[in-house]
Amino acid sequence: MAERIDMEEAKASNGEAHLDENMVNGLDSHKKSGSESLSERVKRIVKANMLVILTVAGVIIGVIIGLAVREASPTRVQIIYIGFPGELLIRLLKMIIIPLVVCSLVSGAASIDPKALGKLGGWAMLFFLITTLIASSIGVIMAFIIKPGAVTGTKPIIAGLDENVPPPKEIIDSFLDLIRNIFPSNLVSAAFQSYATGYKLVKINITDPSSNITVEKVPIGTDQDGMNILGLVVFAIVFGVALRKLGDEGEILIKFFNSFNEATMVLVSWIMWYAPIGIMFLVAGKIVEMENVGELFASLGKYIACCIVGHAIHGALVLPGIYFIITRKNPYTFLWGIFTALATAFGTSSSSATLPLMMKCVEEKNGVSKHISRFILPIGATVNMDGAALFQCVAAVFIAQLNDTSLNFIQIITILVTATASSVGAAGIPAGGVLTLAIILEAIGLPTNDISLILAVDWIVDRTCTVLNVEGDAFGAGLLQHFVDRTSKNGGEELNEVKVGQTESAPEHSPLIEKQKAAEARHNEKESVM
Ligand code: ASP
């Protein structure tokens, strides 16, 4: 009952009629009639969960295709062609990220009262921080229990990866870069470049020829490829708040961003139907491409297991547990609702690329209002990375064990804190977390070269890591929705505004919902005739 009230409130808060509980499990609405035959019931459940079924089928078929093609030992060129449909999915999702993030944050920030915005943002940050710290702790505990680096004795050697190891960087420079990126000097270049400190050796003391020439390492700013999404997020929020401050004058621009956002979401609903095919070929392509899996597992299997089990504990028990304790709703129904997005995260290894589908899923299937999802999810996809923090902690302890370095209490706390901070700095792209792992290793004085080992298996670990990263964001959005609902039920003033839709735009539909609605209308018609 309580769940139904919440759903209905969410419907009202969305200002949309398309939120439909049936989408979650397809079970409720026909209970009343009791006249539905088994085949009709199965049909309806299949229809309601069509996208999830297609996605699961995509993954399974992808594995089969991958294994079959692998047998034929294809050439590198052929492997690239096999991965092409998957590459298209990633391109489509990437294409949509900038308009989606910017428009949804501008219109989200402009449509919520600044006080409520602060409160929402504050709660979200608190949730993100606590869950990331828990994830880091799980990582450290798992690594101490499983001891992935202790048994091998000698360091495993994986050839050919050393050149991919990021150049070492002072910790202070890593944090300064994070802050610099929050304030991009050029918004246009922030769409494809971010700031990173490099170093130049400069000779000093040249005035006195008798003295030894000393060389100083001077930090220099460089622009590297990769979207500065943190900068865009911060700019969009602040710009939205500024627009709201303008009052009537800002109205037109707010409407512009609102409709831009709506149109982008329509594109997302179309891309969603391509996701199962894309995921199928991403999985197939990866299986065909894998090299020396046996060797990797033999030398680094414990590390991989440690990360994946840690991700599973956090994703299947801890986050759902927190959600259940706070909302008293079934967290697994929530997870089912976002299944397609989780599968996309698994296939693409990118939180940013998963963002569009995640928004669509939480809004349409889990009853999260647009105002919340479109405000919180882009922020979450940028700063909240439970999976990354967890695997970075495992990796740090693993590397310490490989180097026979025992870690004291202070070093463990340092790992927890720096992993939480460096996960904020990690980009939502494949292997984003490995790049910031160097910060943790530097902080506790471990060799950064050992990152090459982590890189060797990152293509596996990164998948479960990204699933966990996006799952944490989705639960954050679900909890905020609960918080808003509860506050307004208790007569709370400020957050009421979050529930009031600012534009009366027509809801965007996904073909699935429209078909399902039409079918339900027909069904109801039949019943009323009878
Ligand atoms: N691939 C992850 C993500 O996109 C980041 C990471 O490597 O940890 O969320």
Coordinates of C-alpha atoms and ligand atoms in Angstrom, one line a residue:
M1 CA 0.0 0.0 0.0
A2 CA 2.7 2.4 1.0
E3 CA 4.5 1.5 -2.2
R4 CA 1.5 2.3 -4.2
I5 CA 1.0 5.7 -2.6
D6 CA 4.7 6.5 -3.3
M7 CA 4.3 5.4 -6.9
E8 CA 1.3 7.6 -7.3
E9 CA 3.0 10.5 -5.7
A10 CA 5.9 10.0 -8.0
K11 CA 3.5 10.1 -10.9
A12 CA 2.1 13.4 -9.8
S13 CA 5.6 14.7 -9.1
N14 CA 6.7 13.8 -12.6
G15 CA 3.7 15.5 -14.0
E16 CA 3.7 12.5 -16.3
A17 CA 1.3 9.7 -16.8
H18 CA 3.9 7.3 -18.1
L19 CA 5.3 6.0 -14.9
D20 CA 3.9 2.5 -14.7
E21 CA 4.4 0.0 -12.0
N22 CA 3.7 -2.8 -14.4
M23 CA 6.9 -2.0 -16.1
V24 CA 8.7 -3.3 -13.0
N25 CA 7.1 -6.7 -12.8
G26 CA 4.0 -6.6 -14.9
L27 CA 2.0 -8.2 -12.1
D28 CA -0.2 -5.7 -10.3
S29 CA -2.7 -4.0 -12.4
H30 CA -4.6 -7.1 -13.4
K31 CA -4.8 -8.6 -10.0
K32 CA -8.1 -6.9 -9.5
S33 CA -9.8 -8.5 -12.5
G34 CA -8.6 -12.0 -11.7
S35 CA -10.0 -13.1 -15.1
E36 CA -6.7 -13.1 -16.9
S37 CA -5.7 -16.4 -18.4
L38 CA -2.2 -17.8 -17.9
S39 CA -1.1 -17.1 -21.5
E40 CA -2.3 -13.6 -21.3
R41 CA -0.5 -13.1 -18.1
V42 CA 2.8 -14.5 -19.5
K43 CA 2.4 -12.3 -22.6
R44 CA 1.9 -9.2 -20.5
I45 CA 4.8 -9.9 -18.3
V46 CA 7.0 -10.6 -21.3
K47 CA 5.9 -7.4 -22.9
A48 CA 6.5 -5.4 -19.8
N49 CA 10.0 -6.7 -19.5
M50 CA 10.8 -7.0 -23.2
L51 CA 13.9 -4.8 -23.0
V52 CA 15.4 -6.7 -20.1
I53 CA 14.7 -10.0 -21.8
L54 CA 16.3 -8.8 -25.0
T55 CA 19.3 -7.5 -23.1
V56 CA 19.8 -10.8 -21.3
A57 CA 19.4 -12.6 -24.6
G58 CA 21.9 -10.2 -26.1
V59 CA 24.5 -11.1 -23.5
I60 CA 24.0 -14.8 -23.8
I61 CA 24.0 -14.8 -27.6
G62 CA 27.1 -12.5 -27.5
V63 CA 28.9 -15.1 -25.3
I64 CA 27.9 -17.9 -27.8
I65 CA 29.0 -15.9 -30.9
G66 CA 32.2 -14.9 -29.2
L67 CA 33.1 -18.5 -28.3
A68 CA 32.2 -19.8 -31.7
V69 CA 34.1 -17.1 -33.6
R70 CA 37.1 -17.5 -31.3
E71 CA 37.4 -21.1 -32.4
A72 CA 37.9 -19.9 -36.0
S73 CA 40.9 -17.8 -34.9
P74 CA 39.9 -14.6 -36.7
T75 CA 42.5 -11.9 -37.7
R76 CA 42.8 -8.6 -36.0
V77 CA 40.9 -6.9 -38.8
Q78 CA 38.1 -9.4 -38.6
I79 CA 37.9 -8.9 -34.8
I80 CA 37.5 -5.1 -35.3
Y81 CA 34.6 -5.8 -37.7
I82 CA 32.9 -8.1 -35.3
G83 CA 33.0 -5.4 -32.6
F84 CA 31.6 -2.8 -35.0
P85 CA 27.9 -2.9 -33.9
G86 CA 29.1 -2.6 -30.3
E87 CA 31.3 0.3 -31.2
L88 CA 28.2 2.0 -32.7
L89 CA 26.4 1.7 -29.4
I90 CA 29.2 3.3 -27.6
R91 CA 29.4 6.1 -30.2
L92 CA 25.6 6.7 -29.9
L93 CA 25.8 6.9 -26.1
K94 CA 28.8 9.2 -26.1
M95 CA 27.1 11.4 -28.7
I96 CA 24.3 12.0 -26.3
I97 CA 26.3 12.6 -23.1
I98 CA 27.1 16.3 -23.4
P99 CA 23.7 17.6 -24.4
L100 CA 22.1 15.3 -21.8
V101 CA 24.4 16.3 -18.9
V102 CA 24.4 20.0 -19.7
C103 CA 20.7 20.4 -20.5
S104 CA 19.4 18.2 -17.7
L105 CA 21.6 19.9 -15.1
V106 CA 20.7 23.4 -16.2
S107 CA 17.0 22.7 -16.3
G108 CA 17.2 20.7 -13.1
A109 CA 19.0 23.4 -11.2
A110 CA 16.8 26.1 -12.6
S111 CA 13.6 24.3 -11.7
I112 CA 14.4 23.6 -8.1
D113 CA 14.4 26.2 -5.4
P114 CA 18.0 26.8 -4.4
K115 CA 17.3 25.8 -0.8
A116 CA 15.8 22.5 -1.9
L117 CA 18.6 22.1 -4.4
G118 CA 21.2 22.5 -1.6
K119 CA 19.4 20.1 0.6
L120 CA 19.0 17.5 -2.2
G121 CA 22.7 17.9 -3.2
G122 CA 23.8 17.7 0.4
W123 CA 21.9 14.4 1.0
A124 CA 23.1 13.0 -2.2
M125 CA 26.8 13.9 -1.4
L126 CA 26.4 12.3 2.1
F127 CA 25.0 9.1 0.6
F128 CA 27.7 9.0 -2.1
L129 CA 30.5 9.6 0.5
I130 CA 29.3 7.1 3.0
T131 CA 28.7 4.3 0.4
T132 CA 32.1 5.0 -1.2
L133 CA 33.8 4.7 2.2
I134 CA 32.0 1.5 2.8
A135 CA 33.0 0.2 -0.6
S136 CA 36.7 1.1 0.1
S137 CA 36.5 -0.7 3.5
I138 CA 35.1 -3.8 1.8
G139 CA 38.0 -3.6 -0.7
V140 CA 40.6 -3.4 2.1
I141 CA 39.0 -6.2 4.1
M142 CA 38.6 -8.5 1.1
A143 CA 42.3 -7.9 0.2
F144 CA 43.4 -8.8 3.7
I145 CA 41.3 -11.9 3.8
I146 CA 42.1 -13.3 0.3
K147 CA 45.7 -11.9 0.3
P148 CA 45.9 -11.8 -3.5
G149 CA 49.5 -10.7 -3.6
A150 CA 50.9 -12.8 -0.8
V151 CA 51.1 -16.3 -2.3
T152 CA 52.7 -15.8 -5.6
G153 CA 56.0 -15.0 -4.0
T154 CA 57.5 -13.5 -7.2
K155 CA 55.8 -10.7 -9.0
P156 CA 53.8 -11.9 -12.0
I157 CA 55.3 -10.5 -15.2
I158 CA 52.9 -9.3 -17.9
A159 CA 54.7 -8.2 -21.0
G160 CA 53.9 -5.2 -23.1
L161 CA 51.8 -3.1 -20.7
D162 CA 54.4 -0.9 -19.1
E163 CA 54.0 1.8 -21.7
N164 CA 50.4 2.3 -20.7
V165 CA 51.2 3.1 -17.1
P166 CA 50.4 6.7 -16.4
P167 CA 53.5 8.9 -15.6
P168 CA 53.9 9.5 -11.9
K169 CA 52.4 12.7 -10.5
E170 CA 52.7 14.4 -7.2
I171 CA 49.7 13.9 -5.0
I172 CA 49.2 17.6 -4.5
D173 CA 49.2 18.1 -8.3
S174 CA 46.6 15.4 -8.7
F175 CA 44.3 17.2 -6.3
L176 CA 45.0 20.6 -7.7
D177 CA 44.2 19.2 -11.2
L178 CA 40.9 18.0 -9.9
I179 CA 40.1 21.5 -8.6
R180 CA 41.4 23.1 -11.8
N181 CA 39.1 20.9 -13.8
I182 CA 36.1 22.0 -11.8
F183 CA 36.7 25.5 -13.3
P184 CA 37.4 24.9 -17.0
S185 CA 39.1 27.9 -18.6
N186 CA 37.3 27.2 -21.9
L187 CA 33.9 25.6 -22.0
V188 CA 34.2 24.5 -25.6
S189 CA 37.4 22.7 -25.0
A190 CA 36.0 21.2 -21.8
A191 CA 33.8 19.1 -24.1
F192 CA 36.8 17.1 -25.3
Q193 CA 39.9 18.0 -23.2
S194 CA 40.8 18.2 -19.6
Y195 CA 43.7 19.7 -17.7
A196 CA 46.5 17.5 -16.5
T197 CA 49.8 18.5 -14.9
G198 CA 53.0 17.4 -16.6
Y199 CA 56.6 18.1 -15.5
K200 CA 59.5 19.8 -17.1
L201 CA 63.1 19.7 -15.8
V202 CA 64.5 23.2 -15.5
K203 CA 68.2 23.9 -14.8
I204 CA 68.8 26.3 -11.9
N205 CA 71.9 28.0 -10.5
I206 CA 73.3 28.8 -14.0
T207 CA 74.6 32.2 -12.7
D208 CA 77.4 30.5 -10.7
P209 CA 79.3 28.3 -13.1
S210 CA 81.4 26.8 -10.3
S211 CA 78.5 25.3 -8.4
N212 CA 76.8 22.1 -9.4
I213 CA 73.9 22.5 -11.8
T214 CA 70.7 21.5 -10.1
V215 CA 67.7 20.5 -12.0
E216 CA 64.2 21.3 -10.7
K217 CA 61.1 19.5 -11.7
V218 CA 58.6 22.2 -12.5
P219 CA 54.9 21.4 -13.1
I220 CA 53.5 22.5 -16.4
G221 CA 49.9 22.5 -17.4
T222 CA 48.9 20.3 -20.4
D223 CA 45.6 19.6 -22.0
Q224 CA 44.9 16.0 -22.5
D225 CA 42.2 14.2 -24.5
G226 CA 39.0 13.4 -22.6
M227 CA 36.0 15.3 -21.8
N228 CA 36.2 17.4 -18.6
I229 CA 32.8 16.3 -17.4
L230 CA 33.3 17.6 -13.9
G231 CA 33.8 21.1 -15.2
L232 CA 30.7 20.9 -17.4
V233 CA 28.6 19.5 -14.5
V234 CA 29.6 22.3 -12.1
F235 CA 29.1 25.0 -14.8
A236 CA 25.7 23.6 -15.8
I237 CA 24.5 23.6 -12.1
V238 CA 25.7 27.1 -11.4
F239 CA 24.3 28.4 -14.7
G240 CA 20.9 26.8 -13.9
V241 CA 20.8 28.6 -10.5
A242 CA 21.8 31.9 -12.2
L243 CA 19.0 31.5 -14.8
R244 CA 16.4 30.9 -12.0
K245 CA 17.7 34.1 -10.3
L246 CA 16.9 36.1 -13.4
G247 CA 13.2 35.4 -13.0
D248 CA 11.0 36.2 -16.0
E249 CA 14.0 37.1 -18.1
G250 CA 15.5 33.6 -17.6
E251 CA 12.3 31.8 -18.5
I252 CA 12.9 31.5 -22.2
L253 CA 16.3 30.0 -21.8
I254 CA 15.1 27.6 -19.1
K255 CA 12.3 26.5 -21.5
F256 CA 15.0 26.0 -24.2
F257 CA 17.1 23.8 -22.0
N258 CA 14.0 21.9 -20.9
S259 CA 12.9 21.1 -24.4
F260 CA 16.4 20.3 -25.5
N261 CA 16.5 17.9 -22.5
E262 CA 13.2 16.3 -23.5
A263 CA 14.3 15.9 -27.1
T264 CA 17.5 14.3 -25.9
M265 CA 15.6 11.8 -23.8
V266 CA 13.5 10.9 -26.8
L267 CA 16.7 10.1 -28.6
V268 CA 17.8 8.0 -25.6
S269 CA 14.5 6.0 -25.7
W270 CA 15.3 5.1 -29.3
I271 CA 18.9 4.2 -28.6
M272 CA 17.7 1.9 -25.8
W273 CA 16.2 -0.4 -28.4
Y274 CA 19.6 -0.7 -30.0
A275 CA 21.3 -1.5 -26.7
P276 CA 20.7 -5.3 -26.7
I277 CA 22.3 -5.6 -30.1
G278 CA 25.2 -3.4 -29.2
I279 CA 25.8 -5.2 -25.9
M280 CA 25.7 -8.5 -27.7
F281 CA 28.5 -7.5 -30.1
L282 CA 30.5 -5.8 -27.3
V283 CA 30.5 -9.0 -25.3
A284 CA 31.2 -11.2 -28.4
G285 CA 34.0 -8.8 -29.5
K286 CA 35.7 -9.0 -26.1
I287 CA 35.5 -12.7 -25.9
V288 CA 37.1 -13.1 -29.4
E289 CA 39.8 -10.6 -28.6
M290 CA 40.8 -12.0 -25.2
E291 CA 44.4 -13.2 -25.0
N292 CA 46.0 -15.6 -22.6
V293 CA 43.1 -15.7 -20.3
G294 CA 44.4 -18.8 -18.6
E295 CA 47.7 -17.2 -17.9
L296 CA 46.1 -14.0 -16.5
F297 CA 43.9 -16.0 -14.2
A298 CA 46.7 -18.2 -13.1
S299 CA 48.8 -15.2 -12.0
L300 CA 46.2 -12.6 -11.1
G301 CA 43.1 -14.8 -10.5
K302 CA 43.0 -14.1 -6.8
Y303 CA 43.1 -10.3 -7.4
I304 CA 40.3 -10.6 -9.9
A305 CA 38.3 -12.7 -7.6
C306 CA 38.9 -10.3 -4.7
C307 CA 37.6 -7.4 -6.7
I308 CA 34.6 -9.2 -8.3
V309 CA 33.5 -10.7 -5.0
G310 CA 33.9 -7.3 -3.3
H311 CA 31.8 -5.7 -6.0
A312 CA 29.2 -8.4 -5.6
I313 CA 29.0 -8.0 -1.9
H314 CA 28.6 -4.2 -2.1
G315 CA 26.2 -4.3 -5.1
A316 CA 24.0 -7.2 -4.1
L317 CA 24.0 -6.8 -0.3
V318 CA 25.2 -3.5 1.1
L319 CA 23.6 -1.0 -1.3
P320 CA 20.3 -2.9 -1.5
G321 CA 20.4 -3.3 2.3
I322 CA 20.8 0.5 2.8
Y323 CA 18.0 1.1 0.4
F324 CA 15.7 -1.4 2.2
I325 CA 16.5 -0.1 5.7
I326 CA 15.7 3.5 4.6
T327 CA 12.7 3.0 2.3
R328 CA 11.3 -0.4 3.3
K329 CA 10.9 -1.1 -0.4
N330 CA 12.2 -4.2 -2.2
P331 CA 15.7 -3.2 -3.5
Y332 CA 15.7 -6.1 -5.9
T333 CA 12.6 -4.8 -7.7
F334 CA 14.6 -1.5 -8.0
L335 CA 17.6 -3.4 -9.4
W336 CA 15.3 -5.2 -11.9
G337 CA 14.0 -1.9 -13.1
I338 CA 17.6 -0.7 -14.0
F339 CA 18.7 -4.0 -15.4
T340 CA 19.2 -2.7 -19.0
A341 CA 21.4 0.1 -17.7
L342 CA 23.4 -2.3 -15.6
A343 CA 24.0 -4.6 -18.6
T344 CA 25.1 -1.5 -20.6
A345 CA 27.5 -0.6 -17.9
F346 CA 28.9 -4.1 -18.0
G347 CA 29.2 -4.0 -21.8
T348 CA 30.6 -0.5 -22.2
S349 CA 32.7 -0.2 -19.0
S350 CA 31.7 3.4 -18.9
S351 CA 29.5 5.2 -16.4
S352 CA 29.2 8.3 -18.6
A353 CA 28.0 6.1 -21.6
T354 CA 25.5 4.4 -19.3
L355 CA 24.0 7.7 -18.0
P356 CA 21.4 8.2 -20.7
L357 CA 19.9 4.7 -20.2
M358 CA 20.1 4.9 -16.5
M359 CA 18.0 8.1 -16.5
K360 CA 15.4 6.5 -18.6
C361 CA 15.3 3.3 -16.5
V362 CA 15.0 5.0 -13.1
E363 CA 12.3 7.4 -14.3
E364 CA 10.2 5.0 -16.2
K365 CA 10.6 1.9 -14.1
N366 CA 11.5 3.0 -10.6
G367 CA 9.3 6.0 -10.2
V368 CA 12.0 8.5 -9.7
S369 CA 10.9 12.0 -10.8
K370 CA 12.7 13.7 -13.6
H371 CA 13.7 16.6 -11.4
I372 CA 15.6 14.2 -9.2
S373 CA 17.1 11.8 -11.7
R374 CA 18.2 14.5 -14.2
F375 CA 19.9 16.4 -11.4
I376 CA 21.4 13.7 -9.3
L377 CA 22.4 11.0 -11.9
P378 CA 24.8 13.2 -13.9
I379 CA 26.5 14.3 -10.7
G380 CA 26.6 10.7 -9.5
A381 CA 28.1 9.4 -12.8
T382 CA 30.8 12.0 -12.4
V383 CA 31.8 11.8 -8.7
N384 CA 30.3 8.7 -7.2
M385 CA 32.3 5.5 -8.0
D386 CA 31.9 2.9 -5.3
G387 CA 33.2 0.2 -7.7
A388 CA 36.4 2.2 -8.5
A389 CA 37.1 3.0 -4.8
L390 CA 36.7 -0.7 -4.0
F391 CA 39.0 -2.1 -6.6
Q392 CA 41.6 0.7 -6.0
C393 CA 41.8 -0.4 -2.4
V394 CA 42.2 -4.1 -3.4
A395 CA 44.8 -3.0 -5.9
A396 CA 46.7 -0.9 -3.3
V397 CA 46.8 -3.7 -0.8
F398 CA 47.6 -6.2 -3.5
I399 CA 50.6 -4.2 -4.7
A400 CA 51.8 -3.7 -1.1
Q401 CA 51.7 -7.5 -0.6
L402 CA 53.6 -8.1 -3.9
N403 CA 56.3 -5.8 -2.6
D404 CA 56.4 -7.4 0.8
T405 CA 55.4 -4.1 2.4
S406 CA 53.3 -4.5 5.5
L407 CA 50.7 -1.7 6.0
N408 CA 50.2 0.0 9.3
F409 CA 46.9 1.5 10.5
I410 CA 47.7 5.0 9.3
Q411 CA 48.5 3.7 5.8
I412 CA 45.3 1.8 5.7
I413 CA 43.3 4.9 6.7
T414 CA 45.3 6.7 4.0
I415 CA 44.3 4.1 1.5
L416 CA 40.6 4.5 2.4
V417 CA 40.6 8.2 2.3
T418 CA 42.7 8.6 -0.9
A419 CA 40.7 5.9 -2.6
T420 CA 37.5 7.7 -1.8
A421 CA 39.0 11.0 -3.1
S422 CA 40.6 9.5 -6.2
S423 CA 37.4 7.7 -7.2
V424 CA 35.8 11.2 -7.4
G425 CA 38.6 12.2 -9.8
A426 CA 38.2 9.1 -11.9
A427 CA 36.6 9.7 -15.2
G428 CA 33.5 7.6 -16.1
I429 CA 35.4 5.9 -19.0
P430 CA 37.0 2.5 -19.4
A431 CA 40.0 2.2 -17.1
G432 CA 39.3 5.6 -15.6
G433 CA 40.0 4.3 -12.1
V434 CA 43.4 2.8 -13.0
L435 CA 44.7 6.2 -13.9
T436 CA 43.9 7.7 -10.5
L437 CA 45.2 4.6 -8.7
A438 CA 48.6 6.2 -8.9
I439 CA 47.5 8.8 -6.3
I440 CA 46.9 6.1 -3.7
L441 CA 50.2 4.3 -4.5
E442 CA 52.1 7.5 -4.2
A443 CA 50.4 8.4 -0.9
I444 CA 51.6 5.2 0.7
G445 CA 55.0 5.0 -1.1
L446 CA 54.4 2.0 -3.4
P447 CA 55.8 1.7 -6.9
T448 CA 53.5 3.0 -9.5
N449 CA 54.9 0.7 -12.1
D450 CA 53.0 -2.2 -10.7
I451 CA 49.9 -0.5 -12.1
S452 CA 50.7 -2.5 -15.3
L453 CA 49.5 -5.6 -13.5
I454 CA 46.3 -4.0 -12.6
L455 CA 45.9 -2.7 -16.2
A456 CA 46.4 -6.3 -17.5
V457 CA 43.2 -7.4 -16.0
D458 CA 41.3 -4.2 -15.9
W459 CA 39.1 -5.1 -18.8
I460 CA 37.5 -7.8 -16.6
V461 CA 37.4 -5.9 -13.2
D462 CA 36.3 -2.7 -14.9
R463 CA 33.0 -4.3 -15.9
T464 CA 31.8 -5.2 -12.5
C465 CA 33.3 -2.0 -11.2
T466 CA 31.3 0.1 -13.6
V467 CA 28.1 -1.8 -12.8
L468 CA 28.6 -0.9 -9.2
N469 CA 29.5 2.7 -10.0
V470 CA 26.2 3.2 -11.8
E471 CA 24.1 1.1 -9.3
G472 CA 25.3 3.4 -6.5
D473 CA 24.0 6.5 -8.4
A474 CA 20.7 4.8 -9.1
F475 CA 20.1 3.9 -5.5
G476 CA 21.1 7.5 -4.6
A477 CA 18.4 8.8 -6.9
G478 CA 15.8 6.3 -5.5
L479 CA 16.6 7.3 -1.9
L480 CA 16.3 11.0 -2.7
Q481 CA 12.9 10.3 -4.3
H482 CA 11.9 8.6 -1.0
F483 CA 13.3 11.5 1.0
V484 CA 11.4 14.1 -1.1
D485 CA 8.1 12.1 -0.9
R486 CA 8.5 11.7 2.9
T487 CA 9.3 15.3 3.5
S488 CA 6.3 16.5 1.5
K489 CA 4.1 14.0 3.2
N490 CA 5.2 15.5 6.5
G491 CA 4.4 18.9 5.3
G492 CA 8.0 19.9 4.6
E493 CA 8.0 23.1 2.6
E494 CA 11.2 23.5 0.7
L495 CA 11.3 20.2 -1.0
N496 CA 7.7 20.5 -2.3
E497 CA 9.1 22.4 -5.2
V498 CA 11.0 19.4 -6.3
K499 CA 7.7 17.7 -7.0
V500 CA 6.2 20.5 -9.1
G501 CA 7.0 20.1 -12.8
Q502 CA 8.0 23.3 -14.3
T503 CA 7.1 22.6 -17.8
E504 CA 4.0 21.0 -18.9
S505 CA 5.7 19.2 -21.8
A506 CA 4.2 16.0 -23.1
P507 CA 6.0 13.0 -21.7
E508 CA 8.4 11.3 -24.0
H509 CA 7.4 7.8 -24.7
S510 CA 9.3 4.7 -25.3
P511 CA 7.7 2.4 -27.9
L512 CA 7.5 -0.3 -25.3
I513 CA 5.3 1.8 -23.0
E514 CA 3.1 3.0 -25.7
K515 CA 2.5 -0.5 -27.0
Q516 CA 1.8 -1.7 -23.5
K517 CA -0.6 1.0 -22.8
A518 CA -2.5 0.4 -26.0
A519 CA -2.7 -3.3 -25.0
E520 CA -3.9 -2.4 -21.6
A521 CA -6.5 -0.1 -23.0
R522 CA -7.8 -2.8 -25.3
H523 CA -7.8 -5.2 -22.4
N524 CA -9.8 -2.8 -20.2
E525 CA -12.2 -2.2 -23.0
K526 CA -12.8 -5.9 -23.4
E527 CA -13.5 -6.2 -19.7
S528 CA -16.0 -3.4 -19.6
V529 CA -17.8 -4.9 -22.6
M530 CA -18.0 -8.2 -20.8
Ligands
ASP1 N1 35.1 2.5 -16.0 C1 34.6 3.1 -14.7 C2 33.4 3.9 -15.0 O1 33.2 4.3 -16.1 C3 35.7 3.9 -14.1 C4 36.8 3.1 -13.6 O2 37.6 2.7 -14.4 O3 36.8 2.9 -12.4 O4 32.6 4.1 -14.1

